[in-house]
Amino acid sequence: MPISYELLTKQNAETSTALIAQCESSEDFTTLSAKEGAAILARDQEDADKLQVGIDYAKDKGVIDPDFVPEPYISIDVLGKTPADVAGEILGAMKTSEGESVIVICGLSGTGKGTTVSKLQEMIETDGDDAKDVVCWSNGNIFRSVTLLAATWCEQQDDLDGFDADRALTKENLASFMQMLEFGKFNGKFDTKINGLGLDLLVSDVQNTELKVPKVSRNIPTVAKVTQGEVILFAADAIRQMGEAGMVVLLEGREQTVNYVRTPLRFTLTLSDDTLIGKRRAAQRLGAAALSAVSDGATEEEIASTLDAELKKMVAEA
């Protein structure tokens, strides 16, 4: 099916599916997809290995229980399904779960976790008489908050010039920093408060300012490596509070971290045809490049020609 300008501008799962169908017989697309798929799987494995180091460190410190066993995961093969189909399966499970409102979604990159979460949020919030408030939780801002505290602590030490991980990230300091974080209702809504070392901030107010300054951004990997356990427990308690308040909490992440959030509504998205992981990523890149290159209202012929040119360019650069 030809790609129209209207379809190209959507830049969503519908666009990617159409591009994959159109490029199915293209050797260039097959080459690009294979490289994208291999890169995604390698990156996922590298990220998982690094994360496991942090989890093992937290277990060794006694921060998290090494014998903890989460509820079993429900596997959903997303092959041939739209995000709405997958979200519908999850919503159906939630409605039969006797009041459970915390939903965990895992899966490899390229299985559609992000689009599924967005669609699920929309479906829950517009579900007629059963509509509920939804929050999508991310641990990212908590890691940033701890990093801000660690960087601020370093600035307050007369004998330090810059960030010193060995001095700042001791077990005692980390325990102190976590005590400076409080999750609860502030100004009528759930938020995380940073209160200590002269700071008195709400994360919602500073998530795009103070939490993204260079002294935070460049030190997050170092801090995250040694605070997985602390952040996991903080997140689990925050999610519990929101769930008990009647909110639906959607948590997307890797199993090693979301395992510690108690809920029977745990889902792993899989693809029985793993070549689709690379095809989806290749289609996303190709669609975005073509949209940037064509003029407003481009014809199907112009779009087809641009897709061809952009695909050749990507293969040459791969």
JSON list of N, CA and C in Angstrom, two decimals, residues 87-152:
[
{"chain": "A", "resi": 87, "resn": "ALA", "atom": "N", "xyz": [-3.16, -3.48, 24.59]},
{"chain": "A", "resi": 87, "resn": "ALA", "atom": "CA", "xyz": [-3.69, -2.73, 25.74]},
{"chain": "A", "resi": 87, "resn": "ALA", "atom": "C", "xyz": [-5.04, -3.30, 26.16]},
{"chain": "A", "resi": 88, "resn": "GLY", "atom": "N", "xyz": [-5.83, -3.73, 25.18]},
{"chain": "A", "resi": 88, "resn": "GLY", "atom": "CA", "xyz": [-7.14, -4.31, 25.49]},
{"chain": "A", "resi": 88, "resn": "GLY", "atom": "C", "xyz": [-7.02, -5.59, 26.30]},
{"chain": "A", "resi": 89, "resn": "GLU", "atom": "N", "xyz": [-6.02, -6.42, 25.98]},
{"chain": "A", "resi": 89, "resn": "GLU", "atom": "CA", "xyz": [-5.80, -7.65, 26.76]},
{"chain": "A", "resi": 89, "resn": "GLU", "atom": "C", "xyz": [-5.43, -7.32, 28.20]},
{"chain": "A", "resi": 90, "resn": "ILE", "atom": "N", "xyz": [-4.57, -6.32, 28.36]},
{"chain": "A", "resi": 90, "resn": "ILE", "atom": "CA", "xyz": [-4.14, -5.93, 29.71]},
{"chain": "A", "resi": 90, "resn": "ILE", "atom": "C", "xyz": [-5.31, -5.33, 30.49]},
{"chain": "A", "resi": 91, "resn": "LEU", "atom": "N", "xyz": [-6.09, -4.49, 29.82]},
{"chain": "A", "resi": 91, "resn": "LEU", "atom": "CA", "xyz": [-7.25, -3.88, 30.48]},
{"chain": "A", "resi": 91, "resn": "LEU", "atom": "C", "xyz": [-8.26, -4.94, 30.90]},
{"chain": "A", "resi": 92, "resn": "GLY", "atom": "N", "xyz": [-8.44, -5.95, 30.07]},
{"chain": "A", "resi": 92, "resn": "GLY", "atom": "CA", "xyz": [-9.34, -7.05, 30.42]},
{"chain": "A", "resi": 92, "resn": "GLY", "atom": "C", "xyz": [-8.87, -7.78, 31.66]},
{"chain": "A", "resi": 93, "resn": "ALA", "atom": "N", "xyz": [-7.57, -8.00, 31.77]},
{"chain": "A", "resi": 93, "resn": "ALA", "atom": "CA", "xyz": [-7.02, -8.67, 32.95]},
{"chain": "A", "resi": 93, "resn": "ALA", "atom": "C", "xyz": [-7.22, -7.81, 34.19]},
{"chain": "A", "resi": 94, "resn": "MET", "atom": "N", "xyz": [-7.04, -6.48, 34.04]},
{"chain": "A", "resi": 94, "resn": "MET", "atom": "CA", "xyz": [-7.20, -5.59, 35.17]},
{"chain": "A", "resi": 94, "resn": "MET", "atom": "C", "xyz": [-8.64, -5.62, 35.69]},
{"chain": "A", "resi": 95, "resn": "LYS", "atom": "N", "xyz": [-9.60, -5.69, 34.78]},
{"chain": "A", "resi": 95, "resn": "LYS", "atom": "CA", "xyz": [-11.02, -5.66, 35.17]},
{"chain": "A", "resi": 95, "resn": "LYS", "atom": "C", "xyz": [-11.45, -6.92, 35.90]},
{"chain": "A", "resi": 96, "resn": "THR", "atom": "N", "xyz": [-10.69, -8.00, 35.74]},
{"chain": "A", "resi": 96, "resn": "THR", "atom": "CA", "xyz": [-11.04, -9.24, 36.43]},
{"chain": "A", "resi": 96, "resn": "THR", "atom": "C", "xyz": [-10.13, -9.53, 37.61]},
{"chain": "A", "resi": 97, "resn": "SER", "atom": "N", "xyz": [-9.37, -8.51, 38.03]},
{"chain": "A", "resi": 97, "resn": "SER", "atom": "CA", "xyz": [-8.35, -8.74, 39.07]},
{"chain": "A", "resi": 97, "resn": "SER", "atom": "C", "xyz": [-8.77, -8.27, 40.45]},
{"chain": "A", "resi": 98, "resn": "GLU", "atom": "N", "xyz": [-10.04, -8.02, 40.65]},
{"chain": "A", "resi": 98, "resn": "GLU", "atom": "CA", "xyz": [-10.57, -7.68, 41.97]},
{"chain": "A", "resi": 98, "resn": "GLU", "atom": "C", "xyz": [-9.90, -6.45, 42.59]},
{"chain": "A", "resi": 99, "resn": "GLY", "atom": "N", "xyz": [-9.92, -5.36, 41.85]},
{"chain": "A", "resi": 99, "resn": "GLY", "atom": "CA", "xyz": [-9.48, -4.09, 42.41]},
{"chain": "A", "resi": 99, "resn": "GLY", "atom": "C", "xyz": [-8.01, -3.77, 42.29]},
{"chain": "A", "resi": 100, "resn": "GLU", "atom": "N", "xyz": [-7.21, -4.64, 41.71]},
{"chain": "A", "resi": 100, "resn": "GLU", "atom": "CA", "xyz": [-5.79, -4.35, 41.53]},
{"chain": "A", "resi": 100, "resn": "GLU", "atom": "C", "xyz": [-5.62, -3.18, 40.57]},
{"chain": "A", "resi": 101, "resn": "SER", "atom": "N", "xyz": [-4.69, -2.26, 40.89]},
{"chain": "A", "resi": 101, "resn": "SER", "atom": "CA", "xyz": [-4.57, -1.06, 40.06]},
{"chain": "A", "resi": 101, "resn": "SER", "atom": "C", "xyz": [-3.14, -0.70, 39.70]},
{"chain": "A", "resi": 102, "resn": "VAL", "atom": "N", "xyz": [-2.19, -1.59, 39.98]},
{"chain": "A", "resi": 102, "resn": "VAL", "atom": "CA", "xyz": [-0.79, -1.36, 39.59]},
{"chain": "A", "resi": 102, "resn": "VAL", "atom": "C", "xyz": [-0.45, -2.35, 38.48]},
{"chain": "A", "resi": 103, "resn": "ILE", "atom": "N", "xyz": [-0.02, -1.82, 37.35]},
{"chain": "A", "resi": 103, "resn": "ILE", "atom": "CA", "xyz": [0.26, -2.66, 36.18]},
{"chain": "A", "resi": 103, "resn": "ILE", "atom": "C", "xyz": [1.72, -2.51, 35.78]},
{"chain": "A", "resi": 104, "resn": "VAL", "atom": "N", "xyz": [2.42, -3.62, 35.70]},
{"chain": "A", "resi": 104, "resn": "VAL", "atom": "CA", "xyz": [3.84, -3.65, 35.32]},
{"chain": "A", "resi": 104, "resn": "VAL", "atom": "C", "xyz": [3.96, -4.20, 33.90]},
{"chain": "A", "resi": 105, "resn": "ILE", "atom": "N", "xyz": [4.72, -3.51, 33.07]},
{"chain": "A", "resi": 105, "resn": "ILE", "atom": "CA", "xyz": [4.90, -3.95, 31.68]},
{"chain": "A", "resi": 105, "resn": "ILE", "atom": "C", "xyz": [6.40, -4.00, 31.36]},
{"chain": "A", "resi": 106, "resn": "CYS", "atom": "N", "xyz": [6.86, -5.18, 30.93]},
{"chain": "A", "resi": 106, "resn": "CYS", "atom": "CA", "xyz": [8.27, -5.39, 30.57]},
{"chain": "A", "resi": 106, "resn": "CYS", "atom": "C", "xyz": [8.36, -5.89, 29.14]},
{"chain": "A", "resi": 107, "resn": "GLY", "atom": "N", "xyz": [9.57, -6.02, 28.65]},
{"chain": "A", "resi": 107, "resn": "GLY", "atom": "CA", "xyz": [9.78, -6.55, 27.32]},
{"chain": "A", "resi": 107, "resn": "GLY", "atom": "C", "xyz": [11.01, -5.94, 26.68]},
{"chain": "A", "resi": 108, "resn": "LEU", "atom": "N", "xyz": [11.56, -6.60, 25.67]},
{"chain": "A", "resi": 108, "resn": "LEU", "atom": "CA", "xyz": [12.71, -6.08, 24.96]},
{"chain": "A", "resi": 108, "resn": "LEU", "atom": "C", "xyz": [12.37, -4.80, 24.24]},
{"chain": "A", "resi": 109, "resn": "SER", "atom": "N", "xyz": [13.37, -4.00, 23.95]},
{"chain": "A", "resi": 109, "resn": "SER", "atom": "CA", "xyz": [13.17, -2.82, 23.12]},
{"chain": "A", "resi": 109, "resn": "SER", "atom": "C", "xyz": [12.58, -3.26, 21.78]},
{"chain": "A", "resi": 110, "resn": "GLY", "atom": "N", "xyz": [11.62, -2.51, 21.27]},
{"chain": "A", "resi": 110, "resn": "GLY", "atom": "CA", "xyz": [11.03, -2.84, 19.98]},
{"chain": "A", "resi": 110, "resn": "GLY", "atom": "C", "xyz": [9.78, -3.67, 20.07]},
{"chain": "A", "resi": 111, "resn": "THR", "atom": "N", "xyz": [9.38, -4.07, 21.29]},
{"chain": "A", "resi": 111, "resn": "THR", "atom": "CA", "xyz": [8.15, -4.85, 21.42]},
{"chain": "A", "resi": 111, "resn": "THR", "atom": "C", "xyz": [6.92, -3.97, 21.64]},
{"chain": "A", "resi": 112, "resn": "GLY", "atom": "N", "xyz": [7.13, -2.65, 21.69]},
{"chain": "A", "resi": 112, "resn": "GLY", "atom": "CA", "xyz": [6.00, -1.74, 21.76]},
{"chain": "A", "resi": 112, "resn": "GLY", "atom": "C", "xyz": [5.55, -1.37, 23.15]},
{"chain": "A", "resi": 113, "resn": "LYS", "atom": "N", "xyz": [6.45, -1.42, 24.13]},
{"chain": "A", "resi": 113, "resn": "LYS", "atom": "CA", "xyz": [6.05, -1.11, 25.51]},
{"chain": "A", "resi": 113, "resn": "LYS", "atom": "C", "xyz": [5.52, 0.31, 25.63]},
{"chain": "A", "resi": 114, "resn": "GLY", "atom": "N", "xyz": [6.27, 1.28, 25.07]},
{"chain": "A", "resi": 114, "resn": "GLY", "atom": "CA", "xyz": [5.89, 2.68, 25.21]},
{"chain": "A", "resi": 114, "resn": "GLY", "atom": "C", "xyz": [4.55, 2.99, 24.58]},
{"chain": "A", "resi": 115, "resn": "THR", "atom": "N", "xyz": [4.33, 2.49, 23.36]},
{"chain": "A", "resi": 115, "resn": "THR", "atom": "CA", "xyz": [3.05, 2.77, 22.69]},
{"chain": "A", "resi": 115, "resn": "THR", "atom": "C", "xyz": [1.91, 2.03, 23.39]},
{"chain": "A", "resi": 116, "resn": "THR", "atom": "N", "xyz": [2.20, 0.85, 23.92]},
{"chain": "A", "resi": 116, "resn": "THR", "atom": "CA", "xyz": [1.16, 0.10, 24.65]},
{"chain": "A", "resi": 116, "resn": "THR", "atom": "C", "xyz": [0.76, 0.85, 25.92]},
{"chain": "A", "resi": 117, "resn": "VAL", "atom": "N", "xyz": [1.74, 1.36, 26.65]},
{"chain": "A", "resi": 117, "resn": "VAL", "atom": "CA", "xyz": [1.45, 2.12, 27.87]},
{"chain": "A", "resi": 117, "resn": "VAL", "atom": "C", "xyz": [0.62, 3.35, 27.55]},
{"chain": "A", "resi": 118, "resn": "SER", "atom": "N", "xyz": [0.97, 4.07, 26.49]},
{"chain": "A", "resi": 118, "resn": "SER", "atom": "CA", "xyz": [0.21, 5.27, 26.11]},
{"chain": "A", "resi": 118, "resn": "SER", "atom": "C", "xyz": [-1.22, 4.92, 25.75]},
{"chain": "A", "resi": 119, "resn": "LYS", "atom": "N", "xyz": [-1.39, 3.84, 24.99]},
{"chain": "A", "resi": 119, "resn": "LYS", "atom": "CA", "xyz": [-2.74, 3.43, 24.58]},
{"chain": "A", "resi": 119, "resn": "LYS", "atom": "C", "xyz": [-3.53, 2.95, 25.78]},
{"chain": "A", "resi": 120, "resn": "LEU", "atom": "N", "xyz": [-2.88, 2.21, 26.67]},
{"chain": "A", "resi": 120, "resn": "LEU", "atom": "CA", "xyz": [-3.56, 1.70, 27.87]},
{"chain": "A", "resi": 120, "resn": "LEU", "atom": "C", "xyz": [-4.01, 2.85, 28.75]},
{"chain": "A", "resi": 121, "resn": "GLN", "atom": "N", "xyz": [-3.17, 3.85, 28.92]},
{"chain": "A", "resi": 121, "resn": "GLN", "atom": "CA", "xyz": [-3.55, 5.03, 29.70]},
{"chain": "A", "resi": 121, "resn": "GLN", "atom": "C", "xyz": [-4.79, 5.69, 29.12]},
{"chain": "A", "resi": 122, "resn": "GLU", "atom": "N", "xyz": [-4.78, 5.87, 27.80]},
{"chain": "A", "resi": 122, "resn": "GLU", "atom": "CA", "xyz": [-5.93, 6.50, 27.13]},
{"chain": "A", "resi": 122, "resn": "GLU", "atom": "C", "xyz": [-7.19, 5.68, 27.32]},
{"chain": "A", "resi": 123, "resn": "MET", "atom": "N", "xyz": [-7.10, 4.36, 27.20]},
{"chain": "A", "resi": 123, "resn": "MET", "atom": "CA", "xyz": [-8.28, 3.50, 27.33]},
{"chain": "A", "resi": 123, "resn": "MET", "atom": "C", "xyz": [-8.83, 3.51, 28.75]},
{"chain": "A", "resi": 124, "resn": "ILE", "atom": "N", "xyz": [-7.96, 3.51, 29.76]},
{"chain": "A", "resi": 124, "resn": "ILE", "atom": "CA", "xyz": [-8.42, 3.51, 31.15]},
{"chain": "A", "resi": 124, "resn": "ILE", "atom": "C", "xyz": [-9.06, 4.84, 31.51]},
{"chain": "A", "resi": 125, "resn": "GLU", "atom": "N", "xyz": [-8.47, 5.93, 31.04]},
{"chain": "A", "resi": 125, "resn": "GLU", "atom": "CA", "xyz": [-8.98, 7.26, 31.38]},
{"chain": "A", "resi": 125, "resn": "GLU", "atom": "C", "xyz": [-10.27, 7.61, 30.66]},
{"chain": "A", "resi": 126, "resn": "THR", "atom": "N", "xyz": [-10.62, 6.86, 29.60]},
{"chain": "A", "resi": 126, "resn": "THR", "atom": "CA", "xyz": [-11.84, 7.16, 28.83]},
{"chain": "A", "resi": 126, "resn": "THR", "atom": "C", "xyz": [-12.81, 5.99, 28.84]},
{"chain": "A", "resi": 127, "resn": "ASP", "atom": "N", "xyz": [-12.72, 5.15, 29.88]},
{"chain": "A", "resi": 127, "resn": "ASP", "atom": "CA", "xyz": [-13.51, 3.91, 29.94]},
{"chain": "A", "resi": 127, "resn": "ASP", "atom": "C", "xyz": [-14.89, 4.13, 30.56]},
{"chain": "A", "resi": 128, "resn": "GLY", "atom": "N", "xyz": [-15.58, 5.18, 30.11]},
{"chain": "A", "resi": 128, "resn": "GLY", "atom": "CA", "xyz": [-16.95, 5.44, 30.57]},
{"chain": "A", "resi": 128, "resn": "GLY", "atom": "C", "xyz": [-17.07, 5.53, 32.07]},
{"chain": "A", "resi": 129, "resn": "ASP", "atom": "N", "xyz": [-18.03, 4.79, 32.64]},
{"chain": "A", "resi": 129, "resn": "ASP", "atom": "CA", "xyz": [-18.25, 4.82, 34.09]},
{"chain": "A", "resi": 129, "resn": "ASP", "atom": "C", "xyz": [-17.10, 4.20, 34.87]},
{"chain": "A", "resi": 130, "resn": "ASP", "atom": "N", "xyz": [-16.26, 3.41, 34.20]},
{"chain": "A", "resi": 130, "resn": "ASP", "atom": "CA", "xyz": [-15.13, 2.77, 34.86]},
{"chain": "A", "resi": 130, "resn": "ASP", "atom": "C", "xyz": [-13.84, 3.56, 34.72]},
{"chain": "A", "resi": 131, "resn": "ALA", "atom": "N", "xyz": [-13.92, 4.77, 34.16]},
{"chain": "A", "resi": 131, "resn": "ALA", "atom": "CA", "xyz": [-12.71, 5.57, 33.94]},
{"chain": "A", "resi": 131, "resn": "ALA", "atom": "C", "xyz": [-12.01, 5.88, 35.26]},
{"chain": "A", "resi": 132, "resn": "LYS", "atom": "N", "xyz": [-10.69, 5.87, 35.24]},
{"chain": "A", "resi": 132, "resn": "LYS", "atom": "CA", "xyz": [-9.88, 6.15, 36.43]},
{"chain": "A", "resi": 132, "resn": "LYS", "atom": "C", "xyz": [-8.72, 7.06, 36.07]},
{"chain": "A", "resi": 133, "resn": "ASP", "atom": "N", "xyz": [-8.19, 7.74, 37.10]},
{"chain": "A", "resi": 133, "resn": "ASP", "atom": "CA", "xyz": [-6.98, 8.54, 36.90]},
{"chain": "A", "resi": 133, "resn": "ASP", "atom": "C", "xyz": [-5.80, 7.59, 36.76]},
{"chain": "A", "resi": 134, "resn": "VAL", "atom": "N", "xyz": [-4.89, 7.93, 35.86]},
{"chain": "A", "resi": 134, "resn": "VAL", "atom": "CA", "xyz": [-3.73, 7.08, 35.58]},
{"chain": "A", "resi": 134, "resn": "VAL", "atom": "C", "xyz": [-2.46, 7.89, 35.74]},
{"chain": "A", "resi": 135, "resn": "VAL", "atom": "N", "xyz": [-1.45, 7.28, 36.34]},
{"chain": "A", "resi": 135, "resn": "VAL", "atom": "CA", "xyz": [-0.12, 7.90, 36.39]},
{"chain": "A", "resi": 135, "resn": "VAL", "atom": "C", "xyz": [0.89, 6.90, 35.84]},
{"chain": "A", "resi": 136, "resn": "CYS", "atom": "N", "xyz": [1.79, 7.38, 34.99]},
{"chain": "A", "resi": 136, "resn": "CYS", "atom": "CA", "xyz": [2.87, 6.54, 34.46]},
{"chain": "A", "resi": 136, "resn": "CYS", "atom": "C", "xyz": [4.12, 6.85, 35.27]},
{"chain": "A", "resi": 137, "resn": "TRP", "atom": "N", "xyz": [4.58, 5.87, 36.03]},
{"chain": "A", "resi": 137, "resn": "TRP", "atom": "CA", "xyz": [5.70, 6.08, 36.95]},
{"chain": "A", "resi": 137, "resn": "TRP", "atom": "C", "xyz": [7.02, 5.76, 36.27]},
{"chain": "A", "resi": 138, "resn": "SER", "atom": "N", "xyz": [8.02, 6.59, 36.53]},
{"chain": "A", "resi": 138, "resn": "SER", "atom": "CA", "xyz": [9.37, 6.33, 36.06]},
{"chain": "A", "resi": 138, "resn": "SER", "atom": "C", "xyz": [10.33, 6.56, 37.22]},
{"chain": "A", "resi": 139, "resn": "ASN", "atom": "N", "xyz": [11.34, 5.69, 37.34]},
{"chain": "A", "resi": 139, "resn": "ASN", "atom": "CA", "xyz": [12.35, 5.86, 38.39]},
{"chain": "A", "resi": 139, "resn": "ASN", "atom": "C", "xyz": [13.36, 6.95, 38.06]},
{"chain": "A", "resi": 140, "resn": "GLY", "atom": "N", "xyz": [13.35, 7.43, 36.82]},
{"chain": "A", "resi": 140, "resn": "GLY", "atom": "CA", "xyz": [14.37, 8.36, 36.37]},
{"chain": "A", "resi": 140, "resn": "GLY", "atom": "C", "xyz": [14.53, 9.59, 37.23]},
{"chain": "A", "resi": 141, "resn": "ASN", "atom": "N", "xyz": [13.41, 10.21, 37.61]},
{"chain": "A", "resi": 141, "resn": "ASN", "atom": "CA", "xyz": [13.51, 11.43, 38.42]},
{"chain": "A", "resi": 141, "resn": "ASN", "atom": "C", "xyz": [14.00, 11.17, 39.84]},
{"chain": "A", "resi": 142, "resn": "ILE", "atom": "N", "xyz": [13.80, 9.95, 40.31]},
{"chain": "A", "resi": 142, "resn": "ILE", "atom": "CA", "xyz": [14.30, 9.62, 41.65]},
{"chain": "A", "resi": 142, "resn": "ILE", "atom": "C", "xyz": [15.83, 9.49, 41.61]},
{"chain": "A", "resi": 143, "resn": "PHE", "atom": "N", "xyz": [16.33, 8.82, 40.57]},
{"chain": "A", "resi": 143, "resn": "PHE", "atom": "CA", "xyz": [17.79, 8.75, 40.41]},
{"chain": "A", "resi": 143, "resn": "PHE", "atom": "C", "xyz": [18.37, 10.16, 40.27]},
{"chain": "A", "resi": 144, "resn": "ARG", "atom": "N", "xyz": [17.69, 11.03, 39.53]},
{"chain": "A", "resi": 144, "resn": "ARG", "atom": "CA", "xyz": [18.17, 12.40, 39.36]},
{"chain": "A", "resi": 144, "resn": "ARG", "atom": "C", "xyz": [18.15, 13.16, 40.69]},
{"chain": "A", "resi": 145, "resn": "SER", "atom": "N", "xyz": [17.13, 12.91, 41.50]},
{"chain": "A", "resi": 145, "resn": "SER", "atom": "CA", "xyz": [17.03, 13.59, 42.80]},
{"chain": "A", "resi": 145, "resn": "SER", "atom": "C", "xyz": [18.17, 13.18, 43.72]},
{"chain": "A", "resi": 146, "resn": "VAL", "atom": "N", "xyz": [18.48, 11.89, 43.76]},
{"chain": "A", "resi": 146, "resn": "VAL", "atom": "CA", "xyz": [19.60, 11.42, 44.59]},
{"chain": "A", "resi": 146, "resn": "VAL", "atom": "C", "xyz": [20.91, 12.00, 44.08]},
{"chain": "A", "resi": 147, "resn": "THR", "atom": "N", "xyz": [21.04, 12.06, 42.76]},
{"chain": "A", "resi": 147, "resn": "THR", "atom": "CA", "xyz": [22.27, 12.61, 42.17]},
{"chain": "A", "resi": 147, "resn": "THR", "atom": "C", "xyz": [22.42, 14.09, 42.51]},
{"chain": "A", "resi": 148, "resn": "LEU", "atom": "N", "xyz": [21.31, 14.84, 42.49]},
{"chain": "A", "resi": 148, "resn": "LEU", "atom": "CA", "xyz": [21.36, 16.25, 42.87]},
{"chain": "A", "resi": 148, "resn": "LEU", "atom": "C", "xyz": [21.84, 16.40, 44.31]},
{"chain": "A", "resi": 149, "resn": "LEU", "atom": "N", "xyz": [21.33, 15.56, 45.20]},
{"chain": "A", "resi": 149, "resn": "LEU", "atom": "CA", "xyz": [21.74, 15.61, 46.60]},
{"chain": "A", "resi": 149, "resn": "LEU", "atom": "C", "xyz": [23.22, 15.27, 46.75]},
{"chain": "A", "resi": 150, "resn": "ALA", "atom": "N", "xyz": [23.68, 14.25, 46.02]},
{"chain": "A", "resi": 150, "resn": "ALA", "atom": "CA", "xyz": [25.09, 13.86, 46.11]},
{"chain": "A", "resi": 150, "resn": "ALA", "atom": "C", "xyz": [26.00, 14.97, 45.58]},
{"chain": "A", "resi": 151, "resn": "ALA", "atom": "N", "xyz": [25.60, 15.59, 44.47]},
{"chain": "A", "resi": 151, "resn": "ALA", "atom": "CA", "xyz": [26.39, 16.68, 43.89]},
{"chain": "A", "resi": 151, "resn": "ALA", "atom": "C", "xyz": [26.41, 17.89, 44.82]},
{"chain": "A", "resi": 152, "resn": "THR", "atom": "N", "xyz": [25.27, 18.17, 45.45]},
{"chain": "A", "resi": 152, "resn": "THR", "atom": "CA", "xyz": [25.18, 19.29, 46.39]},
{"chain": "A", "resi": 152, "resn": "THR", "atom": "C", "xyz": [26.05, 19.02, 47.62]}
]
